Every structure is written in C-alpha cells, then in structure tokens.
PDB file of C-alpha atoms and ligand atoms in Angstrom:
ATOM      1  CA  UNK A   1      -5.931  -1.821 -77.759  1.00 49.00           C
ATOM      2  CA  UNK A   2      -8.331  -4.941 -77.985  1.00 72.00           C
ATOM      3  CA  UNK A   3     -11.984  -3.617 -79.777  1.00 90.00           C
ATOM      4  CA  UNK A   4     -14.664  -5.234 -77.442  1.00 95.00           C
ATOM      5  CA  UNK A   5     -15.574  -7.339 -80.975  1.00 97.00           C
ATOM      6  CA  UNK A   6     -18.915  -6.721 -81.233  1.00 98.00           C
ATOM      7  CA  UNK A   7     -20.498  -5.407 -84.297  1.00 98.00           C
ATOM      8  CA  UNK A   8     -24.286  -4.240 -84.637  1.00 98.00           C
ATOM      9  CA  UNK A   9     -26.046  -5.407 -87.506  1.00 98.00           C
ATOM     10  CA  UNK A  10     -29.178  -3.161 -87.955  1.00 99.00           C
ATOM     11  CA  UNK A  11     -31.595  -3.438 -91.065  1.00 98.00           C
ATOM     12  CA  UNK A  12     -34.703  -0.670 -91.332  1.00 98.00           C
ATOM     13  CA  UNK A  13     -38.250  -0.734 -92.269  1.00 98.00           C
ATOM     14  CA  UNK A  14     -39.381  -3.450 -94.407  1.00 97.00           C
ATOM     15  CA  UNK A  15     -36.312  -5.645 -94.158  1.00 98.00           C
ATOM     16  CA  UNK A  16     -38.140  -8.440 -92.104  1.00 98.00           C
ATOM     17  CA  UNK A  17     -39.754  -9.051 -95.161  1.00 96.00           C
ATOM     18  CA  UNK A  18     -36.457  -9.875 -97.347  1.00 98.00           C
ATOM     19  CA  UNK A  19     -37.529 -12.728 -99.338  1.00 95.00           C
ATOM     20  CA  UNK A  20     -40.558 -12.283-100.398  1.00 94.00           C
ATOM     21  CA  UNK A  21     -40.575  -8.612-100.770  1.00 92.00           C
ATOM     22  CA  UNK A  22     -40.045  -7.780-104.388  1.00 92.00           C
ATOM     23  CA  UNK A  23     -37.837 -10.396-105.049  1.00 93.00           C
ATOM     24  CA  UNK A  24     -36.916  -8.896-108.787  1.00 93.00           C
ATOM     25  CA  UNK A  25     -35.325  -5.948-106.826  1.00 93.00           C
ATOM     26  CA  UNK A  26     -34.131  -7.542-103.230  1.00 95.00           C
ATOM     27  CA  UNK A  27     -33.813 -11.371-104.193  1.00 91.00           C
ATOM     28  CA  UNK A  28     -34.835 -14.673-102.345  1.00 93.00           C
ATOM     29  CA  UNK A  29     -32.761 -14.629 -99.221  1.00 97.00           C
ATOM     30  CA  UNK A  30     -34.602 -14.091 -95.866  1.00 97.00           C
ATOM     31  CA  UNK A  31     -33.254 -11.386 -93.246  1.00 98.00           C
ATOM     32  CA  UNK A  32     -31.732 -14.832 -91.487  1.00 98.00           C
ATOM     33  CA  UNK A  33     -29.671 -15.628 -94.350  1.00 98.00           C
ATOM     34  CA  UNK A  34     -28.312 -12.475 -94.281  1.00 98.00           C
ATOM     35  CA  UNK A  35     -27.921 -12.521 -90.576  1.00 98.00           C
ATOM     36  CA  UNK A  36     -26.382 -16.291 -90.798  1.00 98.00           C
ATOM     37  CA  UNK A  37     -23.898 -14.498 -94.201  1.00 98.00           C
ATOM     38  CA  UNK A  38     -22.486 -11.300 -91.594  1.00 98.00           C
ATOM     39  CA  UNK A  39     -21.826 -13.967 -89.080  1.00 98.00           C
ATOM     40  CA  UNK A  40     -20.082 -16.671 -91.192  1.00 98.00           C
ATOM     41  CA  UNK A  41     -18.068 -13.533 -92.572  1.00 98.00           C
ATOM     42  CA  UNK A  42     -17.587 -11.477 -89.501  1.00 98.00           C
ATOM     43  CA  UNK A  43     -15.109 -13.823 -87.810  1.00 94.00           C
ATOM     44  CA  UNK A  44     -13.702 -12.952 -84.355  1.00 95.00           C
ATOM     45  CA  UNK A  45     -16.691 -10.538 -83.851  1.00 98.00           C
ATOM     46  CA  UNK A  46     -19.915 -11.320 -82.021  1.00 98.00           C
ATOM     47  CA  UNK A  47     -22.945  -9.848 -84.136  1.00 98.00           C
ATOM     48  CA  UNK A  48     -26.065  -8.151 -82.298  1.00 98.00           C
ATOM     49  CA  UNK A  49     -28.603  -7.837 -85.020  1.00 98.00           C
ATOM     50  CA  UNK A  50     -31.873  -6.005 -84.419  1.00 98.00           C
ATOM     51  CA  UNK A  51     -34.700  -5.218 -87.293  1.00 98.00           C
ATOM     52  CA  UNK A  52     -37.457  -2.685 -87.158  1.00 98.00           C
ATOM     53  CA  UNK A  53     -39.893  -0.882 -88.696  1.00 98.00           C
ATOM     54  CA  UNK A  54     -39.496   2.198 -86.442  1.00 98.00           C
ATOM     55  CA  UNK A  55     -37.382   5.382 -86.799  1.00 98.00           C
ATOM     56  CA  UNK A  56     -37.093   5.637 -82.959  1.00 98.00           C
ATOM     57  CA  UNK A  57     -36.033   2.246 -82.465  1.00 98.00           C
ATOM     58  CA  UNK A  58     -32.908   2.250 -85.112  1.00 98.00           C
ATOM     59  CA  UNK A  59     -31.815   5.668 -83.213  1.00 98.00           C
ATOM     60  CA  UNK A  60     -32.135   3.476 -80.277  1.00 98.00           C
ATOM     61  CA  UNK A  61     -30.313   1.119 -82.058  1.00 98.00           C
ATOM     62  CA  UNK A  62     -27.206   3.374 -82.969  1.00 98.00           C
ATOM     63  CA  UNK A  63     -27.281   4.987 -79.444  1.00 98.00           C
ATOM     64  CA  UNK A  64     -26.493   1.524 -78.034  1.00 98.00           C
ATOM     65  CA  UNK A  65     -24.177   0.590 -80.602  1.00 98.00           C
ATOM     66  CA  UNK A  66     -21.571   3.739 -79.458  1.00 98.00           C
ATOM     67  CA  UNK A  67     -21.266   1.738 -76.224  1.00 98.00           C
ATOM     68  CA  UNK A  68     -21.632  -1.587 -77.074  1.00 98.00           C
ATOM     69  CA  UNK A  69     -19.923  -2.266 -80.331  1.00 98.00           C
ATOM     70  CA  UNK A  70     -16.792  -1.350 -82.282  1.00 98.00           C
ATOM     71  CA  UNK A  71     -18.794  -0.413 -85.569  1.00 98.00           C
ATOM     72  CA  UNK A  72     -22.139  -0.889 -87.745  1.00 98.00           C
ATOM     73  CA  UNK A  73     -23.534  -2.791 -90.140  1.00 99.00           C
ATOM     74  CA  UNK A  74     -26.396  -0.176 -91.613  1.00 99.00           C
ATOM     75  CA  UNK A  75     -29.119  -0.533 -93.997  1.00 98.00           C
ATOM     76  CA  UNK A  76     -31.618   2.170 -93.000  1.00 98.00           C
ATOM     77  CA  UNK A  77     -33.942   1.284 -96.224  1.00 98.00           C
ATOM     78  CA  UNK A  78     -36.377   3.964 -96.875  1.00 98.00           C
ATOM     79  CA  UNK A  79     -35.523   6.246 -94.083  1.00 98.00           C
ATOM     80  CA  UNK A  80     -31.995   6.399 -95.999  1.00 98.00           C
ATOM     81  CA  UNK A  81     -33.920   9.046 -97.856  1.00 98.00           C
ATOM     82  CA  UNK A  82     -35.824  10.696 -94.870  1.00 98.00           C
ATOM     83  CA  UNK A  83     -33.637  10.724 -91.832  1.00 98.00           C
ATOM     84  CA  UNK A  84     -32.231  13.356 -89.887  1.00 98.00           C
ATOM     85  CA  UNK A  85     -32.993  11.312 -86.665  1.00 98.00           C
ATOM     86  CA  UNK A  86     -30.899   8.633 -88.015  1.00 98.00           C
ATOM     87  CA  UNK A  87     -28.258  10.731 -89.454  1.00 98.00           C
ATOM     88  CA  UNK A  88     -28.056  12.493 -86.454  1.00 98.00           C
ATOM     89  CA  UNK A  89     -27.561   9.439 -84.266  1.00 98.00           C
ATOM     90  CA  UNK A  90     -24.511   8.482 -86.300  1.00 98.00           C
ATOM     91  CA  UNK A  91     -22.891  11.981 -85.954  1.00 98.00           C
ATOM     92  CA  UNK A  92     -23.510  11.075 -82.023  1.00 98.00           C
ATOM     93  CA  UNK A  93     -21.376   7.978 -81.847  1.00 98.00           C
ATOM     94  CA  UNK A  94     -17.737   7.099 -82.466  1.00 97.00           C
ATOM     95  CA  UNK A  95     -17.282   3.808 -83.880  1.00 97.00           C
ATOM     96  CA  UNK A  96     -17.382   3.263 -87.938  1.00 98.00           C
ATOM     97  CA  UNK A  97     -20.711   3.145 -89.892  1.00 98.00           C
ATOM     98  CA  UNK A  98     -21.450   1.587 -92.958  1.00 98.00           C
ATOM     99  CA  UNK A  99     -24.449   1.835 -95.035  1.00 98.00           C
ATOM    100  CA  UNK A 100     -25.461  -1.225 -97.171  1.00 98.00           C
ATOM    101  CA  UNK A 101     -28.283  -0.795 -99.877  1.00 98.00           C
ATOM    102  CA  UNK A 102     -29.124  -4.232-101.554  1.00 98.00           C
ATOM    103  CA  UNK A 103     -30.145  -2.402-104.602  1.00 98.00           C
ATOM    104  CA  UNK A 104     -28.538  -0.133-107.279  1.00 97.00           C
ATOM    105  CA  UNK A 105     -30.221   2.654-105.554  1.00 98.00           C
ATOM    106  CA  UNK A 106     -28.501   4.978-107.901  1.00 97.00           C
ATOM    107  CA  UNK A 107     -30.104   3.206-111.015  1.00 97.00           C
ATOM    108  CA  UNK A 108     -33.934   3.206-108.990  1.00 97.00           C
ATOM    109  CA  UNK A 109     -36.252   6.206-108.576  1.00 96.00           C
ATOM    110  CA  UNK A 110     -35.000  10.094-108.233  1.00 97.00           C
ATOM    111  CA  UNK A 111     -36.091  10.179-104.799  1.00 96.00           C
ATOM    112  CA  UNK A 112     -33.677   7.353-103.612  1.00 97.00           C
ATOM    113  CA  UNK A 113     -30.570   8.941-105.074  1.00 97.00           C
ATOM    114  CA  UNK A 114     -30.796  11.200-101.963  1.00 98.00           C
ATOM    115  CA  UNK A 115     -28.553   9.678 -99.079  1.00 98.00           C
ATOM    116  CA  UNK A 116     -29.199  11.309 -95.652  1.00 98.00           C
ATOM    117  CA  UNK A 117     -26.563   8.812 -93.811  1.00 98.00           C
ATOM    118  CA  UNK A 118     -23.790   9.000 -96.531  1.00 98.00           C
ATOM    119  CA  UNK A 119     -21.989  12.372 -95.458  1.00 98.00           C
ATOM    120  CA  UNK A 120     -21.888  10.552 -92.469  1.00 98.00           C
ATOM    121  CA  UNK A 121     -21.427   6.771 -92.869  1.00 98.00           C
ATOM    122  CA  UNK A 122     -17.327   5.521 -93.079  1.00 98.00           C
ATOM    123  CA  UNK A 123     -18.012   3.775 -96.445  1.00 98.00           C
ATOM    124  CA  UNK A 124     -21.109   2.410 -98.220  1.00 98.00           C
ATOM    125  CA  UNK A 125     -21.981  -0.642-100.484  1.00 98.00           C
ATOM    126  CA  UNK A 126     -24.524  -0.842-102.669  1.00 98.00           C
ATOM    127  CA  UNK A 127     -26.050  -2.480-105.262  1.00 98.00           C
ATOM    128  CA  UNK A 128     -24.544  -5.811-104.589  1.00 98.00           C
ATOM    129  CA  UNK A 129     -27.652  -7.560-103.698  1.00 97.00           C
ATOM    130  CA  UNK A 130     -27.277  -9.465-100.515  1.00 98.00           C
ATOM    131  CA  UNK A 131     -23.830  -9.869-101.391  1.00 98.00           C
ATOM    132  CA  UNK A 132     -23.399  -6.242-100.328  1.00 98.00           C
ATOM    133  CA  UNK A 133     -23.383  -6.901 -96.478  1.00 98.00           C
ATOM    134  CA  UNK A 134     -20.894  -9.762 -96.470  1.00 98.00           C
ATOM    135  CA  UNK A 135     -18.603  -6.830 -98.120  1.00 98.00           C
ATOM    136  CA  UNK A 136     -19.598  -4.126 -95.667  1.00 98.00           C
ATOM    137  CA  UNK A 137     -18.722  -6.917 -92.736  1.00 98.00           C
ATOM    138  CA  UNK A 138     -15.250  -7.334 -94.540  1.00 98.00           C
ATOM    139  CA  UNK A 139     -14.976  -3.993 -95.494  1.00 98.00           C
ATOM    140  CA  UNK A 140     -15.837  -2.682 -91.259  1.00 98.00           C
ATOM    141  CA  UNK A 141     -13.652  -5.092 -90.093  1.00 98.00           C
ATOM    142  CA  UNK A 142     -10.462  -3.734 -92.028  1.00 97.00           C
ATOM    143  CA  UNK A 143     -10.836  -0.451 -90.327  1.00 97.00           C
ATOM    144  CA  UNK A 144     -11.560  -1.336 -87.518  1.00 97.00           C
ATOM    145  CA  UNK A 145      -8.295  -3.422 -87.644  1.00 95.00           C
ATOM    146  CA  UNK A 146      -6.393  -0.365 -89.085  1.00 93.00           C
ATOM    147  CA  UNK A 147      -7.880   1.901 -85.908  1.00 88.00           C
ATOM    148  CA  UNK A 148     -10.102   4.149 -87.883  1.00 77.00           C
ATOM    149  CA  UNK A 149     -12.354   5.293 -85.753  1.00 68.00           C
ATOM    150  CA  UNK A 150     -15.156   7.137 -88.334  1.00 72.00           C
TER     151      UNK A 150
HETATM  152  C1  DQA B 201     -32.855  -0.310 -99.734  1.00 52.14           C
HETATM  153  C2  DQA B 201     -33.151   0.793-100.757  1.00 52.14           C
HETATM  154  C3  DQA B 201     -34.183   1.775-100.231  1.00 52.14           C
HETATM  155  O1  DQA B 201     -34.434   2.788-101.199  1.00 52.14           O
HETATM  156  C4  DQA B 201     -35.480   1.052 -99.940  1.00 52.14           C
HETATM  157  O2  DQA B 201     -36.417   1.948 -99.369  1.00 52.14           O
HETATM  158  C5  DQA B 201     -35.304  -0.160 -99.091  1.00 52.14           C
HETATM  159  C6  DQA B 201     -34.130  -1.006 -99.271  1.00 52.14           C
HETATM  160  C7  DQA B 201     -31.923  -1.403-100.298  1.00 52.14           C
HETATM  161  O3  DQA B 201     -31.412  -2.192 -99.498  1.00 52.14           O
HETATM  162  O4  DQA B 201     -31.726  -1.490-101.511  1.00 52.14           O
HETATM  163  O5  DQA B 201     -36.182  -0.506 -98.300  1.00 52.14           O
HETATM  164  O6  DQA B 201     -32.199   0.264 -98.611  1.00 52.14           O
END
C-alpha cells in the first residue's frame, strides 16, 4: 500500500537557536540547515517541520503526525528527560518514531542519560551532531519501506 509520504520533522525547546547555542556541544548549523539536510535526504517524502518551545505544542505536533504522516523525525531536547506528555503522545499514534539527540547525551550530565521517549521511539540516533538527523531520515525511511509500523 502507497504511505501518504509525508514525514514530520519536529525539534523541541531551544532548537530555534541551533547555531549559536553552545556551538562546542550543538555546532554551527542553523535549524534551516538541518531542515534543508532531512529534505535533501528524505527523497520521495514531503517534510512538515514545526519547532517549539512548548510541551503542548510538540504533543500537538505528534497528534497530527498519526494522521498526517507515515513517521517522525524527533528531537524532543530537554523534555527528552521530562516527558510523559510527550511519551505518551507517541504511545497514541501508529506510525514509526525516531528520536535524534545531536549530542553524546550518554557522555553529558547524569540527568540526560534518562530517556522518557526511548521505550517508545522505533530507533534513536545520537551523538552524531547534525549528522544524526540525515541518519534518522535514512534510517525512518527503511522501515517505513519494509512496513514496520512502530
Ligand atoms: C539534545 C540533548 C538534550 O539533553 C538537550 O536538552 C537539548 C538537545 C541534543 O540534541 O543533543 O536541548 O536533545
């Protein structure tokens, strides 16, 4: 059965500020590159991209992608570690998930070792830098391809 090839591409709190936000830790690419990267990589797919810096609107977010999109494109940034809202929006829908951290969470601060989305999520990249969502977008779009549903 043809997908409706749409992917959502949804970044979290602080994300709009890619660039210039500690660049040691996040690099120099804007959220644009990154949006411009998912779409150069994602090919077949239209990409619906939305940023924000509010819980309720990435729940929105996910809600919207269930109906709208054959998977996701995730990087929930800090409320990664806080979320049941979030979490719980991804248990709602059907479609894939992937969570993308730009950092080596793993090697960063105790606090962000704690996932909320992962038990959730269909795969997650991290610590790739940027990098990281052009291999979630390849990574989505091979299971969706294969039928995998979550
Ligand atoms: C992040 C890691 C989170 O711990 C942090 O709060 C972010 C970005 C990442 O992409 O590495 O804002 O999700």
């Amino acid at each position: 059965m043809m997908g409706k090839q749409v992917l959502f591409l949804i970044n979290g709190p602080n994300l709009n500020l890619l660039g210039t936000r500690e660049p040691n830790t996040y690099g120099s690419d804007t959220l644009d590159d990154v949006v411009q990267l998912v779409k150069n990589t994602a090919e077949g797919f239209k990409i619906v991209h939305h940023q924000s810096n509010h819980e309720g609107d990435l729940v929105d977010y996910i809600q919207s992608a269930g109906k709208e999109a054959d998977g996701v494109i995730l990087n929930p940034a800090a409320y990664t570690h806080t979320s049941v809202a979030i979490r719980d929006a991804i248990s709602a829908i059907s479609v894939p998930v992937i969570e993308v951290h730009i950092s080596n969470v793993h090697r960063r601060e105790s606090f962000r070792h704690h996932s909320y989305i992962s038990p959730v999520s269909s795969g997650q990249i991290v610590g790739f830098g940027v990098d990281g969502y052009r291999l979630a977008t390849l990574g989505l779009i091979e299971k969706i391809r294969k039928g995998e549903e979550k």
